[in-house]
Each structure stands twice: as structure tokens, then as C-alpha cells.
Amino acid sequence: KNHFDVTINDVLLAIIGGSLRRYLSADGNLPTESLRTSIAVSQRTDDEMFANKVTVVGTTLATDLDDPVERLRVVSQDAAWAKAEAKSGSDGFMELVAAFPPLAVGAMMTMTPPEMFSQAAGYNLIVSNVRGAPIPMYLGGARISAMYPMSIILRGSGVNVTFISYVDGIDIGITTAPALVPDPWRLIDGIAAELADLSARIPKRKRRAAN
């Protein structure tokens, strides 16, 4: 993130975008338009330190781009624009849905075809970046070595990716719909490959300094 002057979240979005591109390309199912994801954006003000005000906005994963650095740049720019739009107070899809009674929302989700739901929401899958404990945690006296999160699959989507930071690392949990994503380990392998590709674009002297 330091070398490319982006955020950690930008890097995570870019590498999952590259992994999805690899997965879909191998099966001949890569769409011409980029897949999109949702990101959570805090709408708290400086006077609302303990308030829980979060909205969800859509942003690109740049799966239509082959170059990993170009993908990272586009992801970073689009995510920054989406966050600025959300912080300006503009209502997103979730705010519009929340305006309806719960029973009405349930009925709409049941009757709406999956592909139309994802189109209305403006994203194909959810990618979350959760801040975890910065210090080691213990359970029954044993140190927790990793945290692998598990999330939910929304209607119209076959993948949910969650990143969670823990101490000095980031753990990844991928939840999939087996009928749509029969081999999820390819996504894990793709993430590792994409991170390696981005790292290879950093001059060796800078990599040594970072280590």
C-alpha cells in the first residue's frame, strides 16, 4: 500500500478482483464489464464517536483489467469516490430498502429474481474488511493463532469474502454457494498469486527496506 500510495482496503479489493478474474477466465465466464462489490462506510461525525452509523456503497473490482497495478489504481480511485459520495449524505440501496417495512422487504426479496436483485443493489458480491484485535488473544490459556471469518451469501450472489486483521497479519474467509462456485480453493490460490504479482512490481531494494 505504501509503494502504490493506496489503502490496505484498496489492495485487498484489487487482489480479490484479480482472483475472481482468474477464476472466471479459466472457465470462459469472464464478463466484459467489471464485477462490483459493496463496501461499508462510516457516516459518523466527529461528535458521534460511539455512534453506529454505517452505510453500504458499491465499488468496482476492476475484473475487466488484466494488469494488476492498473486494477489497483482503478479500484483505489473508485473506492475513494464511493466513500466521498457516501459521506456526503447520499442515500444508497440499503437506505432505500430500510425505508420499507420488514415484511415488504422480505416479500420483495422472495419475488425478485436473483439476477435482478444484484443489479438493483449495484454489486455482485460482498467483500468486507474487518479490523480485529491488534494484540494476541487467548482461549482457555491457548493463544489464538488465526481467525478465519465466515459470513453469509446474499440473494443473487455466490461469493462472500471477509478479511480480518489480527495482530500483524490478515486472515481470509471465503463463503461460497457450492452450486455456483464448485472449487473455492481456486479463489484462495488466486489471491496469493495476485498478491505475488503486485509485490513483484515493487523494486527489490524497496521490498528489502519494507522487510
XYZ file of C-alpha atoms in Angstrom:
211
model
C 0.000 0.000 0.000
C 2.855 2.379 0.774
C 4.581 1.882 -2.571
C 1.425 2.459 -4.624
C 0.077 5.148 -2.257
C -3.249 3.398 -1.655
C -5.032 1.925 1.362
C -4.868 -1.637 2.667
C -8.533 -1.944 1.748
C -7.697 -0.961 -1.843
C -5.081 -3.714 -2.018
C -7.497 -6.304 -0.637
C -10.197 -5.330 -3.129
C -7.727 -5.417 -6.003
C -6.350 -8.869 -5.207
C -9.799 -10.426 -4.804
C -10.768 -8.753 -8.084
C -7.753 -10.327 -9.763
C -8.537 -13.697 -8.205
C -12.114 -13.580 -9.493
C -10.818 -12.652 -12.942
C -8.539 -15.712 -12.926
C -11.381 -17.960 -11.763
C -13.889 -16.762 -14.351
C -11.356 -16.594 -17.189
C -10.328 -20.208 -16.647
C -13.956 -21.287 -17.061
C -14.611 -18.972 -20.000
C -17.153 -16.982 -17.965
C -15.412 -13.623 -17.532
C -17.917 -10.805 -18.234
C -16.832 -7.828 -20.324
C -17.968 -5.429 -17.597
C -16.253 -5.459 -14.221
C -17.773 -7.193 -11.231
C -18.694 -4.881 -8.390
C -18.680 -5.275 -4.639
C -20.089 -3.420 -1.674
C -18.014 -1.719 0.991
C -19.101 -0.410 4.374
C -18.574 3.303 5.003
C -18.912 5.002 8.376
C -21.111 8.082 8.418
C -20.209 9.146 11.943
C -19.275 12.740 12.574
C -16.552 13.936 14.918
C -19.218 14.384 17.621
C -20.504 10.819 17.235
C -17.530 8.791 18.403
C -19.641 5.923 19.753
C -22.492 6.052 17.237
C -23.108 3.112 14.908
C -23.846 4.838 11.605
C -22.737 2.768 8.636
C -23.912 2.668 5.039
C -23.047 0.355 2.159
C -21.882 1.571 -1.254
C -20.882 -0.202 -4.436
C -17.437 -0.040 -5.995
C -15.589 -1.763 -8.805
C -13.278 -4.775 -8.521
C -11.818 -3.963 -11.970
C -12.092 -7.593 -13.109
C -12.083 -6.298 -16.685
C -8.436 -5.228 -16.341
C -5.573 -7.684 -16.773
C -2.743 -5.570 -15.338
C -2.655 -5.842 -11.511
C -1.248 -2.345 -10.973
C -3.805 -0.734 -13.264
C -6.509 -2.696 -11.468
C -5.273 -1.408 -8.111
C -5.281 2.197 -9.338
C -8.826 1.962 -10.689
C -10.093 0.211 -7.549
C -8.499 2.875 -5.345
C -9.974 5.756 -7.343
C -13.466 4.277 -7.482
C -13.480 3.341 -3.779
C -12.399 6.875 -2.837
C -15.186 8.352 -4.958
C -17.770 5.956 -3.446
C -16.692 6.813 0.110
C -16.861 10.542 -0.599
C -20.337 10.128 -2.083
C -21.497 8.168 0.984
C -20.058 10.695 3.421
C -21.866 13.485 1.590
C -25.136 12.055 2.924
C -26.448 10.478 -0.278
C -28.798 7.547 0.309
C -27.670 4.193 -1.047
C -29.525 0.980 -1.830
C -29.583 -0.175 1.804
C -31.101 3.118 2.980
C -33.844 2.804 0.376
C -34.573 -0.779 1.436
C -34.614 0.203 5.119
C -37.410 2.684 4.389
C -39.825 -0.205 3.723
C -41.474 -2.369 6.420
C -39.586 -5.646 7.092
C -42.435 -7.809 5.731
C -42.449 -5.839 2.493
C -38.675 -6.187 2.156
C -38.925 -9.957 2.692
C -41.656 -10.259 0.075
C -39.672 -8.201 -2.444
C -36.543 -10.308 -1.941
C -38.516 -13.535 -2.356
C -40.275 -12.448 -5.529
C -37.350 -10.681 -7.172
C -35.224 -12.884 -9.475
C -31.657 -13.235 -8.091
C -30.036 -11.529 -11.079
C -32.370 -8.539 -10.769
C -31.647 -8.202 -7.047
C -27.901 -7.911 -7.620
C -28.490 -5.404 -10.420
C -30.695 -3.267 -8.185
C -28.178 -3.436 -5.342
C -25.371 -2.417 -7.671
C -22.925 -5.168 -6.708
C -22.288 -8.852 -7.423
C -20.705 -9.921 -4.150
C -19.732 -8.626 -0.730
C -16.115 -8.071 0.284
C -15.620 -6.983 3.897
C -12.507 -5.792 5.681
C -12.906 -6.131 9.444
C -10.492 -4.670 11.973
C -9.625 -7.339 14.519
C -7.541 -7.415 17.686
C -4.088 -5.790 17.373
C -2.763 -7.923 20.253
C -2.740 -11.722 20.747
C -5.888 -13.252 22.196
C -6.234 -16.444 24.216
C -8.913 -19.063 24.766
C -8.608 -21.475 27.685
C -4.957 -20.493 28.031
C -4.132 -21.267 24.398
C -3.096 -18.467 22.093
C -5.363 -17.949 19.092
C -3.082 -18.208 16.075
C -5.563 -17.124 13.396
C -9.156 -16.024 12.850
C -10.963 -17.283 9.771
C -14.250 -15.415 9.403
C -17.422 -16.890 7.926
C -20.174 -14.719 6.517
C -23.435 -15.092 4.600
C -24.416 -15.422 0.949
C -26.953 -12.862 -0.197
C -29.581 -13.472 -2.827
C -28.137 -13.080 -6.310
C -24.545 -13.677 -5.193
C -22.425 -16.808 -4.934
C -19.417 -15.451 -3.032
C -18.743 -13.540 0.167
C -15.173 -12.621 1.072
C -14.194 -11.374 4.531
C -10.755 -10.139 5.556
C -9.991 -9.726 9.251
C -6.826 -8.258 10.707
C -5.268 -9.985 13.698
C -2.011 -8.889 15.396
C 0.307 -8.258 12.411
C -1.487 -10.330 9.772
C -4.723 -10.584 7.824
C -6.804 -13.772 7.698
C -9.268 -14.514 4.912
C -12.596 -16.320 4.951
C -14.441 -17.123 1.729
C -18.043 -18.324 1.888
C -19.484 -19.694 -1.357
C -22.616 -21.239 -2.818
C -21.360 -24.680 -3.969
C -23.658 -24.782 -6.991
C -22.180 -21.519 -8.294
C -18.587 -21.831 -7.051
C -17.698 -25.544 -7.006
C -13.969 -25.045 -6.383
C -13.457 -22.170 -3.899
C -9.799 -23.114 -3.273
C -9.005 -21.662 -6.691
C -10.049 -18.280 -5.309
C -7.616 -18.682 -2.407
C -4.815 -19.637 -4.794
C -5.726 -16.660 -6.979
C -5.454 -14.233 -4.063
C -1.942 -15.486 -3.298
C -0.968 -15.217 -6.970
C -2.340 -11.687 -7.297
C -0.514 -10.502 -4.178
C 2.694 -12.010 -5.563
C 2.164 -10.210 -8.887
C 1.699 -6.858 -7.152
C 4.731 -7.450 -4.922
C 6.823 -8.242 -7.987
C 6.113 -4.736 -9.295
C 7.893 -3.209 -6.310
C 11.671 -2.698 -6.813
C 13.700 -5.236 -4.836
C 15.520 -2.567 -2.828
C 12.167 -1.189 -1.609
C 10.974 -4.687 -0.729
C 14.113 -5.296 1.328
C 13.619 -1.985 3.138
C 9.993 -2.854 3.929
C 11.037 -6.220 5.377
